[in-house]
XYZ file of C-alpha atoms in Angstrom:
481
model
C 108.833 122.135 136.577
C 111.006 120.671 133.377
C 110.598 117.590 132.557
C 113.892 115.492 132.990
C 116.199 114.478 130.266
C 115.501 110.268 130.314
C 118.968 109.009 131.203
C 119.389 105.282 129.798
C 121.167 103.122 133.021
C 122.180 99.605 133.313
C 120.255 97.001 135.487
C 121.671 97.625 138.628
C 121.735 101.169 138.173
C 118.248 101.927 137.146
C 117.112 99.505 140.838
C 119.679 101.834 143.293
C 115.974 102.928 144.890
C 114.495 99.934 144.826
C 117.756 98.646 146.409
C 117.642 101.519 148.494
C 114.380 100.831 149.459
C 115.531 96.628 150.420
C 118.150 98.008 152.860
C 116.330 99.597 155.490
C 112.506 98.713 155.218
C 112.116 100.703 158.725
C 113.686 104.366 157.234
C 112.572 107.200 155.661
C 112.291 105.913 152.018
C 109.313 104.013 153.431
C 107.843 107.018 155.719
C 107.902 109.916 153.116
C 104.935 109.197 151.597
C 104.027 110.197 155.149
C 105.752 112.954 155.477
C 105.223 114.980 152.529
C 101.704 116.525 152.132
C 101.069 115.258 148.305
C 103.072 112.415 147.143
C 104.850 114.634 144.055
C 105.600 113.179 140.549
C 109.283 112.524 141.730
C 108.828 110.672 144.634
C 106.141 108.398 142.381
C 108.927 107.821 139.859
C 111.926 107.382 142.545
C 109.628 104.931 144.255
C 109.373 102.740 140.422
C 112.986 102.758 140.068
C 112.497 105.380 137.333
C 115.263 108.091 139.145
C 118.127 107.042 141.453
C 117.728 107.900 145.427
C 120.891 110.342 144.595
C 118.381 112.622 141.981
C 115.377 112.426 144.489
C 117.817 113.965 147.113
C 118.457 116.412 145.045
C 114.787 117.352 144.594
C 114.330 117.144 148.198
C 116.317 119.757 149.113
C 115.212 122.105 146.206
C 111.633 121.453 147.586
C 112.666 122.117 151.244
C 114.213 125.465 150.010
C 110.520 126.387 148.072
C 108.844 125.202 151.053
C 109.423 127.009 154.111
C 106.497 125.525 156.262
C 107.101 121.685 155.416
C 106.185 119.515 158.324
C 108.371 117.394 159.407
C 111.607 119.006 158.371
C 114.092 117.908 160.875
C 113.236 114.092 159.216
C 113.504 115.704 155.440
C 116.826 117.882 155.740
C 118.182 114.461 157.274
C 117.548 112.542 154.854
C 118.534 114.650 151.949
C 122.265 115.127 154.151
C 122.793 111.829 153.922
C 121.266 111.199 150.152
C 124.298 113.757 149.468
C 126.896 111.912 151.343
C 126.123 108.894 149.312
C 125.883 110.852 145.972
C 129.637 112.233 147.176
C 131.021 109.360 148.333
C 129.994 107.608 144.872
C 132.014 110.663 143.208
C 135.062 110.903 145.157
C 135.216 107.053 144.867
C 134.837 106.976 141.105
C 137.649 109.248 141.027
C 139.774 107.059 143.233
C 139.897 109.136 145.996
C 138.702 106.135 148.271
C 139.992 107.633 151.700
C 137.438 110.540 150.542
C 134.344 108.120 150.003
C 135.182 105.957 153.246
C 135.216 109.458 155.388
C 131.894 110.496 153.256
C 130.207 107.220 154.199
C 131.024 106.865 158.334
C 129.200 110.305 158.462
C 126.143 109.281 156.712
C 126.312 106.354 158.861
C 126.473 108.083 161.607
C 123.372 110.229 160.697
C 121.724 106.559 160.175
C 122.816 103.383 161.891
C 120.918 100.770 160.585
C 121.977 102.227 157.229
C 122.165 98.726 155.427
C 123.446 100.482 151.825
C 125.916 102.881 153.493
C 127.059 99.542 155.144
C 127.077 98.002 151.636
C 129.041 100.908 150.023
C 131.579 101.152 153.111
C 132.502 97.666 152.438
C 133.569 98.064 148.989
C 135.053 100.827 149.654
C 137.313 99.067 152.229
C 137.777 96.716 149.700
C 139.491 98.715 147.572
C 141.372 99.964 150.123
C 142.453 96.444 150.767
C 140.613 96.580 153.779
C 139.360 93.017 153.104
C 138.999 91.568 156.700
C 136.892 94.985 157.895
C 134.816 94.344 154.376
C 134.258 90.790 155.260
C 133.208 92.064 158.754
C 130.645 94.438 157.324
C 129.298 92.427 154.754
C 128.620 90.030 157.219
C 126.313 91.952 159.156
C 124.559 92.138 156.220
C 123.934 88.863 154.908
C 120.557 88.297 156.750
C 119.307 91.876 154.878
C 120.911 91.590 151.705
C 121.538 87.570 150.944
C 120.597 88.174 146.979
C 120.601 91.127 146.020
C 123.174 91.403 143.154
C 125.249 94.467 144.172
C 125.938 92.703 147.345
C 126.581 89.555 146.355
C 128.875 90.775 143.788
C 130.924 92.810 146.397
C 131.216 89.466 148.630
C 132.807 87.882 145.721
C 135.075 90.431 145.013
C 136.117 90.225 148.533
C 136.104 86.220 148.495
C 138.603 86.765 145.250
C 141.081 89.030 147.736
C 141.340 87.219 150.473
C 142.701 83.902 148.081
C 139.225 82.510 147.934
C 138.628 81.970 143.988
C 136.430 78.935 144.303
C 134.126 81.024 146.724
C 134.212 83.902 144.469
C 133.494 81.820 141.518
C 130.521 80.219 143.359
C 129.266 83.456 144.708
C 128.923 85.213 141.143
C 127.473 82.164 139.574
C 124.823 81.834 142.454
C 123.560 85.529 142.072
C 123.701 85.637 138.315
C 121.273 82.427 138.010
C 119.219 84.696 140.192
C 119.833 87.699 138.362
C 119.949 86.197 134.350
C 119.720 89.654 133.278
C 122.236 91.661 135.340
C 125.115 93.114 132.673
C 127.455 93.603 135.776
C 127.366 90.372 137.286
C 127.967 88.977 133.896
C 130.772 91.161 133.219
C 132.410 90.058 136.354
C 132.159 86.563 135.181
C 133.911 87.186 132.198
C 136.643 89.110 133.196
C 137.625 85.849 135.487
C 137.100 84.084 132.130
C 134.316 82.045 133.552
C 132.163 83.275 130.063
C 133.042 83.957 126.649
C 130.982 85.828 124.505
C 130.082 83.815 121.495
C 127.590 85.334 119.463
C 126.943 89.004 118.584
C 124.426 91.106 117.049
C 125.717 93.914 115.003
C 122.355 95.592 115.082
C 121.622 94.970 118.686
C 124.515 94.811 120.929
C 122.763 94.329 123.929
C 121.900 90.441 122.414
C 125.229 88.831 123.594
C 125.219 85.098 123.876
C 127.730 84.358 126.394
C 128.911 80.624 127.074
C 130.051 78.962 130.005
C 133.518 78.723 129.942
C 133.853 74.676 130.592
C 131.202 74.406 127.881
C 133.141 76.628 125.300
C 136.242 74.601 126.119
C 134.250 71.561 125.411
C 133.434 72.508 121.939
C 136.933 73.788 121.013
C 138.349 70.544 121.939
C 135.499 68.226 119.489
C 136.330 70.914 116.862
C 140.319 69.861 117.307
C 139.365 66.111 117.410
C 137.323 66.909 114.050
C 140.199 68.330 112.286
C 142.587 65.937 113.625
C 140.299 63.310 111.755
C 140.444 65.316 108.743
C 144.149 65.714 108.930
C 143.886 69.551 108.605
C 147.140 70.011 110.253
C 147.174 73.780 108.843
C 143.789 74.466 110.317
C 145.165 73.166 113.632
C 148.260 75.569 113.430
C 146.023 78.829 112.579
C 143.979 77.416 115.809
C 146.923 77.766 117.730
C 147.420 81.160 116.657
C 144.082 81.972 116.962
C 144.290 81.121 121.020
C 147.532 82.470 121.417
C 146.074 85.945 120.183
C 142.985 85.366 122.622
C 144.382 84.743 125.451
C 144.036 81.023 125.615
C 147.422 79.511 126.025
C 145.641 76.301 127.539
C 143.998 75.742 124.434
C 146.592 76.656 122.249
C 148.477 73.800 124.076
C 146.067 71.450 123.739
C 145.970 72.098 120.001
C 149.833 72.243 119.393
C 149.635 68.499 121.490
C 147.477 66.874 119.264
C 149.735 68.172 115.825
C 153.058 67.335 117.640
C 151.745 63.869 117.181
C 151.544 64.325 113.888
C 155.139 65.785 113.772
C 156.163 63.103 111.060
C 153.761 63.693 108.757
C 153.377 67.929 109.787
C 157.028 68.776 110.719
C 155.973 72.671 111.673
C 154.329 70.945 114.582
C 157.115 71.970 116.460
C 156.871 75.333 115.792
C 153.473 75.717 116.935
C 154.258 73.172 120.321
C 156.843 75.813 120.480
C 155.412 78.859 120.063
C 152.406 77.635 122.922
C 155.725 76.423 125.315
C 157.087 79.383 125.667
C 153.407 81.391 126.344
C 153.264 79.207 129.227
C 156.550 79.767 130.778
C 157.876 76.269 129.888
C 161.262 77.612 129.187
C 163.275 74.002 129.439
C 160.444 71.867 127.279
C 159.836 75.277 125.064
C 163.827 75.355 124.304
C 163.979 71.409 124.039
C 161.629 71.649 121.163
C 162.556 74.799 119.086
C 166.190 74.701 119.369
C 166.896 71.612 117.256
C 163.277 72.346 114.950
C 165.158 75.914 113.695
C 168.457 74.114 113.411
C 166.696 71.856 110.815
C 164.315 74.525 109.412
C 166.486 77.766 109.961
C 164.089 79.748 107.197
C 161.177 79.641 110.132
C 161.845 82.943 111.393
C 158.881 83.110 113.427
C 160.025 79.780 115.219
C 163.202 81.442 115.626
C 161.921 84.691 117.158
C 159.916 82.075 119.542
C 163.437 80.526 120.303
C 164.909 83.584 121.502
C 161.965 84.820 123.634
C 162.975 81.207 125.547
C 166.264 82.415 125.775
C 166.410 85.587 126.693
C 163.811 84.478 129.058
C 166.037 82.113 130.167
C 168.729 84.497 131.233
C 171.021 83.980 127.865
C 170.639 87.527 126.493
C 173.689 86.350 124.135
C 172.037 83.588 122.703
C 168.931 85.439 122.090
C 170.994 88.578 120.463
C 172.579 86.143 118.244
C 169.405 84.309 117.004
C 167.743 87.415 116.457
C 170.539 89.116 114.170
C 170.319 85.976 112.478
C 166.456 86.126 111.684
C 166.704 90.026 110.684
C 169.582 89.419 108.194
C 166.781 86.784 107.173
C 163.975 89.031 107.253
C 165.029 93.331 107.891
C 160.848 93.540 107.872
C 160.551 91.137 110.972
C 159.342 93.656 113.550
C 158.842 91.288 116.344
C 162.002 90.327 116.028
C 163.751 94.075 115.769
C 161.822 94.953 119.146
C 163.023 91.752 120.950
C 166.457 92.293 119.656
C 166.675 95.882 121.189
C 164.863 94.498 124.163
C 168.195 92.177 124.775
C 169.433 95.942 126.088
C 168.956 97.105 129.592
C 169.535 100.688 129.125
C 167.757 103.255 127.194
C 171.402 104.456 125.497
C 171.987 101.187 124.168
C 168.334 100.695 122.957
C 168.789 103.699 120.910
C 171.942 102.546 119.598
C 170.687 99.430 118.334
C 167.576 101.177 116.657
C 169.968 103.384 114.743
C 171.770 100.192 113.608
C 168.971 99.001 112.672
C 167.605 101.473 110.667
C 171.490 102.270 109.251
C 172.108 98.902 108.275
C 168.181 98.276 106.823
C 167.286 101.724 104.859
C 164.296 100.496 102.950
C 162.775 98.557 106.015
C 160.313 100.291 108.159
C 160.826 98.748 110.886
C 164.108 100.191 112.388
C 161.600 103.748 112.159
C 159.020 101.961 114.149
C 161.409 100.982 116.744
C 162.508 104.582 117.089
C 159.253 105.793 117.494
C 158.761 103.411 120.419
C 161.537 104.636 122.291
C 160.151 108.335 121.723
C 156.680 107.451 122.905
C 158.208 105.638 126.224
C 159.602 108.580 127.265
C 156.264 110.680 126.199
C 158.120 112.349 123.580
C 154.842 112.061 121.304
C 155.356 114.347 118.589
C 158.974 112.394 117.904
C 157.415 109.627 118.028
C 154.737 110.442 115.558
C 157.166 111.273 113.344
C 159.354 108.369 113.449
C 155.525 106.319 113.112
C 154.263 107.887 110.444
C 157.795 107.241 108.407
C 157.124 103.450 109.548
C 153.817 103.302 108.025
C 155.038 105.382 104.991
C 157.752 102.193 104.305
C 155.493 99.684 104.937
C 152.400 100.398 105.387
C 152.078 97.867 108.620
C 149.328 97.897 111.199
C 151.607 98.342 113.901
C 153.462 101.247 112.655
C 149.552 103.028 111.588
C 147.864 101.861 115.972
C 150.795 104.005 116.990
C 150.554 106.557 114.701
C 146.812 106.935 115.630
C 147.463 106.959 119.638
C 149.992 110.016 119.669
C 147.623 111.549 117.338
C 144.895 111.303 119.761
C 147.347 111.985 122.620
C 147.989 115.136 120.684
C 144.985 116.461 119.701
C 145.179 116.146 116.235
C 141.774 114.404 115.772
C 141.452 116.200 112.144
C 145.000 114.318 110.915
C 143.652 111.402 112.243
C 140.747 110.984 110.057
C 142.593 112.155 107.233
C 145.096 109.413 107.368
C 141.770 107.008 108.362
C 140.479 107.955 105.364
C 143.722 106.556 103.217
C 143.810 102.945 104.851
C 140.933 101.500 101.780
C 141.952 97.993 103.752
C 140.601 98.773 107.361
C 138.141 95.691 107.288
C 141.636 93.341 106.588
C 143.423 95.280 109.503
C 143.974 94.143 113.387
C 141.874 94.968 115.910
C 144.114 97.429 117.568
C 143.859 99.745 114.101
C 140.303 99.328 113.678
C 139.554 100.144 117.698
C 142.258 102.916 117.816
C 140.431 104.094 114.208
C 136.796 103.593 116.125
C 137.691 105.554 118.749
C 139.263 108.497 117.324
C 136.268 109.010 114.632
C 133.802 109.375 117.314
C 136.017 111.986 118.894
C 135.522 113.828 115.607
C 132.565 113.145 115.911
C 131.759 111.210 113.384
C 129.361 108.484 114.474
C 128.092 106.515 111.525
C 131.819 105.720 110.088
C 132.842 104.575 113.714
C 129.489 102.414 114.426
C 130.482 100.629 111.070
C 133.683 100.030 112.116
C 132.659 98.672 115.205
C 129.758 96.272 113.629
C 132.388 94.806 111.706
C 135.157 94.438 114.149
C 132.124 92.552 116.015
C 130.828 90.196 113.129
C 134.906 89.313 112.298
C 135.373 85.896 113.552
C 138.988 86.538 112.435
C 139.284 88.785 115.754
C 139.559 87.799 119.317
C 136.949 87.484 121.716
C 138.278 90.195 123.604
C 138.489 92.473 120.652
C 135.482 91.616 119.218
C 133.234 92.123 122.930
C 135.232 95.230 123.555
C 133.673 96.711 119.742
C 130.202 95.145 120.774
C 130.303 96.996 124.056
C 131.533 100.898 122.885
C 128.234 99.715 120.415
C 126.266 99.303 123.023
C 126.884 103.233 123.870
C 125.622 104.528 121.116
């Protein structure tokens, strides 16, 4: 018999027979030892948790097919039918097809009753079908079996979360991860509700994440603001708010921008940055209270100004906007956030266009007005017009937004080879954003090209510069390799 390829698995995958095992103590994963004359090398190693349930089924049957006089076949060929339906129902539902999986499921259920993981799987299942009172129903049927075990307490919380239950969910997760320290998808689910952020990395073994509680992170932002508050390093508290802005923190981007508008007599930009955190949040009247007479008296902040519009045209005064955004490109032609927001201020695709071509008529040497263009192409999926108007972008100005677009419609295209090529050119990478660097990443290990990616990757992960989102997303496609 050849020996199996080893197939590397995460936690919870490498326990599915262990798990399988927990379900049903009284079913056939406890009788085939039984059953089967000589206890073979893959039942030994399905039994460790070496080879999922789903692989041993498949052995099953192939030894049921070289073994015409097994005893005890009825038991066997049952068992390996509904192996299969689980193995299917795991496929159709990884492709989405969850009506597919559910249908899979009730007839291995049928075939076994007291099935405790077909139970387990059904309820996720009707979870995603938003099914969440019949998931809530199954799962608790199971509690008494399962209470624990980290798959199922993980679906519970996910169906806690649905039904408007965050606290629940929160508690749930955090219950079965004490329990489970080392299980990568209950941690994962933690910090995707932002209950952990991932600190510390190690370029040369991703698996060594240090991941923080979430209160306790906050914490320690909030004493580092206090310290440079006493220092008076109002420009270190500005690049802070940045900083949280870009990750995804607009709470503590507010609580920094607070603590310099204090200091607005001393650090008059203070507005800008109370501003620029407003208007993340949604606080349209306060956001416009503050930025409105700050760019009257500073009307060379463009990026304060491009902040101002945002409130207005978020405010329903597309005029106002318009105007403050002609304003800050007859300022600055290169000002792409402000270009895209300007032909935003347009409803309909005609008039979008329009405005790029002013744009790009009225600012020749800016690259900008090309990137715009490009945009439009690519929303329509018109991706090798798009390229094209990209790639004249970055030729003009040589901007990381103009090169992460030129990089996607050459991987949406197929032209992996052009891709490294123009890679290859940008002698800055390690000074780029993190959508260049990932996009860059990504596409050299579709060429193939391992080693180049995996450095990109270790230093998108050791660049404190970069979000934590950017940084554990790097860390992660590591982890991969």
């Amino acid at each position: 018999m050849k020996r199996r390829q080893k197939i590397k698995r995460s936690t919870a995958a490498s326990k599915s027979w262990e798990m399988f095992a927990v379900a049903t103590p009284t079913r056939e994963s406890q009788k085939l030892p039984e059953l089967l004359p000589v206890p073979p090398r893959e039942l030994q190693r399905a039994q460790s948790g070496r080879v999922s349930y789903t692989e041993f089924a498949q052995w099953l049957r192939k030894y049921l097919r070289e073994t015409p006089e097994a005893e005890n076949r009825e038991v066997l060929e049952k068992t390996a039918e509904r192996l299969a339906l689980l193995q299917e129902s795991k496929e159709a539902a990884a492709g989405g097809d969850f009506q597919t999986a559910r249908e899979k499921l009730l007839r291995a259920h049928e075939l076994e009753p007291g099935d405790a993981l077909a139970a387990l799987d059904l309820a996720s299942i009707e979870h995603n079908l938003n099914n969440n009172q019949r998931a809530e129903e199954l799962l608790g049927g199971l509690q008494q079996r399962l209470t624990g075990e980290a798959r199922f307490e993980l679906v519970r919380s996910r169906v806690a979360g649905a039904l408007g239950r965050g606290d629940e969910q929160r508690a749930i997760l955090w219950s079965a991860y004490e329990r489970n320290p080392k299980n990568g998808t209950l941690l994962n689910e933690l910090q995707s509700l932002g209950e952990v952020i991932a600190t510390k990395f190690n370029t040369e073994k991703p698996d060594q994440i240090r991941f923080t509680k979430r209160a306790e992170y906050d914490q320690a932002v909030k004493k580092a603001f206090a310290d440079l508050e006493a220092k008076k390093d109002w420009k270190a508290l500005g690049a802070q708010v940045k900083f949280h802005l870009e990750d995804g923190r607009a709470d503590l981007a507010m609580d920094a921008a607070r603590i310099l508008y204090k200091h607005k007599d001393v650090f008059p930009r203070a507005a800008h940055f109370r501003g620029l955190a407003l208007v993340e949040l949604k606080n349209l009247p306060e956001a416009l209270q503050v930025l409105e007479p700050y760019c009257a008296a500073n009307p060379a902040d463009t990026a304060a100004k491009v902040a101002l519009a945002r409130a207005q045209g978020a405010s329903g005064n597309a005029e106002a906007a318009r105007a403050t955004l002609r304003e800050t490109l007859e300022q600055d032609p290169e000002n792409l956030t402000a270009a895209e927001l300007l032909i935003l201020q347009y409803q309909s695709d005609e008039e979008r266009w329009q405005m790029a071509e002013e744009l790009a008529q009225k600012y020749p040497a800016a690259w900008v007005p090309h990137k715009t263009k490009g945009d439009l192409h690519f929303a329509k999926e018109q991706f090798n017009e798009a390229l094209e108007c990209h790639l004249k972008a970055w030729s003009k100005g040589h901007a990381d937004d103009a090169l992460t677009m030129a990089l996607h419609e050459m991987g949406r295209l197929g032209k992996i080879g052009e891709a490294v090529k123009l890679i290859k050119t940008v002698t800055d990478l390690d000074n780029r954003g993190a959508k260049v660097r990932w996009n860059s990443a990504n596409l050299l290990i579709e060429a193939r090209r391992y080693e180049p990616a995996k450095q990109i990757l270790r230093r998108m992960v050791a660049d404190k510069r970069l979000p934590h989102g950017a940084r554990l997303a790097a860390n992660n496609l590591l982890r991969e390799f």
